[in-house]
Short mmCIF file of C-alpha atoms and ligand atoms in Angstrom, two decimals:
data_model
loop_
_atom_site.label_atom_id
_atom_site.label_comp_id
_atom_site.label_asym_id
_atom_site.label_seq_id
_atom_site.Cartn_x
_atom_site.Cartn_y
_atom_site.Cartn_z
CA MET A 1 0.02 0.01 -0.03
CA GLU A 2 1.35 3.46 -0.94
CA ILE A 3 0.94 5.44 2.29
CA ALA A 4 2.70 8.63 1.04
CA PRO A 5 4.14 9.44 -2.42
CA GLY A 6 7.04 6.89 -2.99
CA ILE A 7 6.58 5.32 0.45
CA HIS A 8 4.89 1.93 0.46
CA ARG A 9 4.04 -0.19 3.51
CA VAL A 10 3.86 -4.01 3.43
CA THR A 11 2.51 -5.67 6.54
CA VAL A 12 1.48 -9.34 6.90
CA GLY A 13 -1.15 -10.64 9.26
CA GLN A 14 -2.89 -9.11 12.19
CA ARG A 15 -1.65 -7.78 15.51
CA ALA A 16 -0.53 -10.69 17.75
CA THR A 17 -1.41 -9.60 21.17
CA PRO A 18 -3.23 -6.41 22.33
CA GLY A 19 -0.99 -3.45 21.74
CA MET A 20 1.50 -5.52 19.72
CA TYR A 21 1.46 -4.66 16.03
CA VAL A 22 2.95 -6.84 13.19
CA THR A 23 6.17 -5.68 11.70
CA ASN A 24 6.12 -2.90 9.13
CA THR A 25 8.24 -3.41 6.00
CA TYR A 26 8.68 -0.29 3.83
CA LEU A 27 9.55 -0.03 0.13
CA VAL A 28 10.85 3.45 -0.70
CA MET A 29 10.54 4.11 -4.34
CA GLY A 30 12.63 7.00 -5.73
CA SER A 31 12.65 8.12 -9.32
CA GLN A 32 15.80 6.12 -10.11
CA ALA A 33 15.91 3.26 -7.63
CA SER A 34 14.20 1.75 -4.53
CA ALA A 35 15.23 0.56 -1.13
CA PHE A 36 13.65 -1.79 1.37
CA VAL A 37 13.52 -0.82 5.09
CA ASP A 38 13.18 -4.07 7.12
CA THR A 39 12.09 -7.43 5.75
CA GLY A 40 9.64 -9.15 8.26
CA TRP A 41 9.80 -12.60 9.56
CA ASN A 42 11.40 -15.70 7.89
CA ARG A 43 8.06 -17.19 7.09
CA GLU A 44 6.81 -18.27 3.68
CA GLU A 45 3.68 -16.06 3.65
CA ASP A 46 5.64 -13.02 4.84
CA ILE A 47 8.33 -13.49 2.24
CA LYS A 48 5.84 -14.13 -0.47
CA ALA A 49 3.77 -10.99 0.29
CA ARG A 50 6.97 -8.91 0.01
CA LEU A 51 8.19 -10.46 -3.20
CA ASP A 52 4.78 -10.28 -4.71
CA TYR A 53 4.67 -6.58 -3.88
CA ILE A 54 7.96 -5.96 -5.50
CA GLN A 55 6.64 -7.55 -8.68
CA GLU A 56 3.41 -5.66 -8.57
CA MET A 57 5.40 -2.41 -8.50
CA GLY A 58 7.18 -3.57 -11.73
CA ASN A 59 10.40 -4.95 -10.22
CA PRO A 60 12.18 -1.64 -9.46
CA PRO A 61 16.03 -1.77 -9.00
CA ILE A 62 16.60 -2.41 -5.29
CA LYS A 63 19.59 -0.32 -4.19
CA ALA A 64 19.57 -1.44 -0.61
CA ILE A 65 17.82 -3.92 1.78
CA ILE A 66 18.16 -1.95 4.98
CA ILE A 67 17.80 -3.80 8.23
CA THR A 68 17.14 -1.52 11.16
CA HIS A 69 18.13 -3.98 13.82
CA ARG A 70 18.77 -7.60 14.74
CA HIS A 71 15.36 -8.91 15.80
CA PRO A 72 14.08 -11.78 13.70
CA ASP A 73 10.82 -10.03 12.76
CA HIS A 74 12.87 -7.45 10.89
CA THR A 75 15.77 -9.60 9.52
CA GLY A 76 13.94 -12.73 8.42
CA GLY A 77 12.99 -11.93 4.87
CA ALA A 78 16.22 -10.39 3.93
CA PRO A 79 18.07 -13.39 2.37
CA ALA A 80 15.06 -14.22 0.17
CA ILE A 81 14.58 -10.58 -0.93
CA ARG A 82 18.33 -10.34 -1.67
CA GLN A 83 18.15 -13.42 -3.77
CA ALA A 84 15.13 -12.29 -5.71
CA THR A 85 16.26 -8.66 -6.30
CA GLY A 86 20.07 -8.75 -6.15
CA GLY A 87 19.93 -5.79 -3.72
CA PRO A 88 22.65 -5.63 -1.04
CA ILE A 89 21.80 -6.04 2.69
CA VAL A 90 22.73 -2.89 4.51
CA THR A 91 23.11 -2.48 8.29
CA ALA A 92 25.06 -0.42 10.95
CA PRO A 93 28.46 -1.81 11.71
CA ALA A 94 27.63 -2.45 15.36
CA GLU A 95 24.62 -4.78 14.44
CA LYS A 96 26.24 -6.66 11.59
CA GLU A 97 27.23 -9.76 13.49
CA ALA A 98 23.95 -10.03 15.47
CA ILE A 99 22.01 -9.69 12.18
CA GLU A 100 24.09 -12.29 10.38
CA ALA A 101 23.53 -14.69 13.31
CA ASN A 102 19.71 -14.40 12.49
CA MET A 103 20.00 -14.94 8.69
CA GLU A 104 21.03 -18.61 8.45
CA GLY A 105 24.28 -18.12 6.44
CA ALA A 106 23.34 -14.99 4.61
CA ARG A 107 25.77 -12.11 4.94
CA VAL A 108 25.51 -8.34 5.40
CA ASP A 109 26.82 -6.82 2.12
CA ARG A 110 27.49 -3.30 3.35
CA VAL A 111 27.76 -1.42 6.59
CA VAL A 112 27.00 2.31 6.68
CA GLN A 113 28.44 5.09 8.77
CA ASP A 114 26.37 7.67 10.69
CA GLY A 115 25.41 10.39 8.20
CA GLU A 116 26.26 8.37 5.05
CA THR A 117 23.76 8.83 2.25
CA LEU A 118 22.16 6.81 -0.59
CA ALA A 119 20.63 8.45 -3.59
CA LEU A 120 17.44 7.05 -5.09
CA GLY A 121 16.98 9.74 -7.71
CA ASP A 122 14.44 12.21 -6.28
CA MET A 123 15.10 10.94 -2.72
CA THR A 124 18.26 10.83 -0.68
CA LEU A 125 18.38 8.43 2.28
CA GLU A 126 20.63 9.37 5.15
CA PHE A 127 21.63 6.63 7.61
CA ILE A 128 21.48 7.47 11.32
CA HIS A 129 23.28 5.49 14.01
CA ALA A 130 20.58 5.13 16.56
CA PRO A 131 21.59 2.91 19.49
CA GLY A 132 18.84 2.31 22.00
CA HIS A 133 16.31 -0.44 21.35
CA THR A 134 19.42 -2.42 20.39
CA LEU A 135 23.03 -1.17 20.42
CA GLY A 136 23.30 -1.22 16.64
CA SER A 137 19.95 0.17 15.61
CA LEU A 138 19.89 2.12 12.44
CA GLY A 139 17.53 5.00 11.55
CA VAL A 140 16.88 6.12 7.96
CA PHE A 141 15.93 9.74 7.02
CA ILE A 142 14.56 10.80 3.62
CA ARG A 143 15.90 14.40 3.44
CA GLU A 144 13.47 15.68 0.72
CA LYS A 145 10.53 14.50 2.72
CA LYS A 146 11.69 14.88 6.31
CA ALA A 147 10.55 11.26 6.80
CA LEU A 148 12.19 9.21 9.50
CA PHE A 149 12.24 5.35 9.72
CA THR A 150 12.98 4.44 13.26
CA GLY A 151 12.91 0.65 13.43
CA ASP A 152 11.83 -0.25 16.96
CA ASN A 153 13.23 2.76 18.64
CA VAL A 154 9.85 4.29 18.07
CA ILE A 155 6.69 2.24 17.59
CA GLY A 156 3.41 3.61 16.43
CA VAL A 157 1.58 3.04 19.65
CA GLY A 158 3.03 2.59 23.08
CA THR A 159 6.68 2.49 24.23
CA SER A 160 9.70 0.85 22.63
CA VAL A 161 11.09 -2.10 24.60
CA ILE A 162 14.71 -2.11 25.66
CA PHE A 163 15.98 -5.48 26.74
CA PRO A 164 18.98 -5.50 29.12
CA GLY A 165 22.16 -6.59 27.30
CA GLU A 166 20.71 -5.78 23.85
CA GLY A 167 19.77 -2.22 24.29
CA ASP A 168 20.77 0.84 26.55
CA ILE A 169 18.48 3.33 28.08
CA SER A 170 21.07 6.21 28.24
CA LEU A 171 21.92 5.76 24.56
CA TYR A 172 18.26 5.48 23.85
CA LEU A 173 17.57 8.82 25.35
CA GLU A 174 20.46 10.38 23.34
CA THR A 175 19.07 8.82 20.23
CA MET A 176 15.61 10.43 20.84
CA GLU A 177 17.33 13.82 21.24
CA LYS A 178 19.22 13.11 18.01
CA PHE A 179 16.01 12.19 16.14
CA LEU A 180 14.43 15.53 17.44
CA ARG A 181 17.30 17.42 15.90
CA TYR A 182 16.39 16.03 12.47
CA ALA A 183 12.94 17.69 12.90
CA PRO A 184 11.15 14.93 11.03
CA GLU A 185 7.66 15.60 9.90
CA THR A 186 6.65 11.92 9.80
CA ILE A 187 7.83 8.85 11.54
CA TYR A 188 7.51 5.43 9.92
CA PRO A 189 7.86 3.05 12.90
CA GLY A 190 8.89 -0.58 13.09
CA HIS A 191 5.38 -1.59 14.23
CA GLY A 192 2.03 0.25 14.20
CA PRO A 193 0.66 3.27 12.56
CA VAL A 194 2.52 6.21 11.04
CA VAL A 195 3.31 8.94 13.49
CA ASN A 196 2.18 12.38 12.28
CA ASP A 197 3.43 14.36 15.24
CA PRO A 198 6.94 13.15 15.67
CA ARG A 199 8.02 15.94 18.03
CA ALA A 200 5.28 15.08 20.54
CA LYS A 201 5.91 11.39 20.24
CA LEU A 202 9.60 11.64 20.76
CA ARG A 203 9.12 13.90 23.80
CA GLU A 204 6.55 11.46 25.11
CA LEU A 205 9.04 8.59 24.90
CA ILE A 206 11.76 10.62 26.61
CA ASN A 207 9.37 11.54 29.45
CA HIS A 208 8.07 8.07 29.74
CA ARG A 209 11.69 6.77 30.56
CA LYS A 210 12.39 9.71 32.84
CA GLU A 211 9.12 9.07 34.83
CA ARG A 212 9.83 5.39 35.06
CA GLU A 213 13.30 6.04 36.37
CA GLN A 214 11.90 8.51 39.00
CA GLN A 215 9.38 5.81 40.03
CA ILE A 216 12.03 3.26 40.54
CA LEU A 217 14.19 5.75 42.60
CA ALA A 218 11.19 6.70 44.69
CA LEU A 219 10.54 2.98 45.58
CA LEU A 220 14.21 2.42 46.39
CA GLN A 221 14.14 5.39 48.67
CA GLU A 222 11.83 3.32 50.95
CA GLY A 223 14.60 0.59 51.07
CA PRO A 224 16.12 -2.24 49.07
CA ARG A 225 13.74 -3.89 46.64
CA MET A 226 13.76 -6.88 44.50
CA VAL A 227 13.08 -6.72 40.86
CA GLU A 228 9.77 -8.56 41.36
CA GLN A 229 8.62 -6.16 44.07
CA LEU A 230 9.43 -3.23 41.68
CA LEU A 231 7.53 -5.02 39.02
CA ARG A 232 4.48 -5.42 41.19
CA ALA A 233 4.60 -1.85 42.48
CA ILE A 234 5.03 -0.31 39.04
CA TYR A 235 2.66 -2.35 36.93
CA ASP A 236 -0.84 -3.46 37.65
CA GLU A 237 -2.06 -6.87 36.39
CA LEU A 238 -0.03 -7.96 33.44
CA ASP A 239 -0.28 -11.13 31.39
CA GLU A 240 2.70 -13.30 31.39
CA ARG A 241 4.20 -12.28 28.07
CA ILE A 242 3.93 -8.48 28.91
CA GLN A 243 5.36 -9.31 32.34
CA ASN A 244 8.60 -10.52 30.89
CA LEU A 245 8.91 -7.40 28.77
CA ALA A 246 8.07 -5.27 31.86
CA ARG A 247 10.71 -7.07 33.92
CA GLY A 248 13.24 -6.42 31.21
CA GLN A 249 12.38 -2.66 31.24
CA ILE A 250 12.97 -2.50 35.01
CA ARG A 251 16.28 -4.37 34.63
CA SER A 252 17.41 -1.96 31.85
CA HIS A 253 16.61 1.04 34.13
CA LEU A 254 18.57 -0.60 37.05
CA ASP A 255 21.48 -1.15 34.72
CA LYS A 256 21.54 2.47 33.76
CA LEU A 257 21.21 3.61 37.37
CA GLU A 258 24.00 1.18 38.44
CA LYS A 259 26.33 2.46 35.67
CA GLU A 260 25.69 5.94 36.89
CA GLY A 261 26.56 4.85 40.42
CA ARG A 262 23.19 5.78 41.71
CA VAL A 263 22.04 2.24 42.80
CA THR A 264 23.83 -0.92 43.76
CA ALA A 265 22.92 -4.60 43.54
CA THR A 266 22.73 -6.26 47.06
CA GLY A 267 22.46 -9.83 45.83
CA GLY A 268 19.34 -12.02 45.55
CA ASP A 269 18.09 -9.79 42.62
CA SER A 270 17.61 -6.93 45.07
CA TYR A 271 18.85 -3.31 44.61
CA GLN A 272 19.26 -0.27 46.87
CA LEU A 273 20.23 3.31 46.59
CA ARG A 274 23.88 4.19 46.91
ZN1 ZN B 301 12.87 -5.13 17.72
#
């Protein structure tokens, strides 16, 4: 579906659980060449939908198959799309290895530096190193349209998940500020609907993280707390899948606070203020 001139979105299936949207794949079609942004799951129906769409569009030359980050719902279709179109797989250097580990033998063809550009004719893509959701996440900005592709650093509805060990909340906050400096007019997220007020959305994501951190610090002010106690204090009833995500968020915040020397682990999965 063409959702803006030259910007097509291909999604497959319905949202999986409430609030969780299927992965967006974008085909950016410039006057001279095209590029994919993310490639969906490695599932037959997903891959077929994407390959069919390229064909429907008249098999445009694919100059890049850009993968925003390592998660399998974004990397899975890349080898098949590469094989069908001959387009190179493009990632950030920091994510190359993790992405290759998810592609069953397929390799990343090209890594791009922060600020590097790719011309598609009437559109110029700029690559943005955007660590946060994962350490090697990559953003893509269409200069002529002020359109920003964020991968999972921003999702259409709700908050981006940051798993401890894979992502980093301090870097995430810096990336949100960096995105704001680009002054995008539209955000095309990794999941969910297009964001038409990027400034408000980016501010909201920054504020959400800051509020969560304050909440954790306030609870620790009352004394040492285990991660499970923090989880129960911060979130009301959560189903099990969401609980794991929530636990990960709390751990990511504790990692950040620990690195900053503001909290310390006391053993037994318990933390206290320093
Ligand atoms: Zn992801």
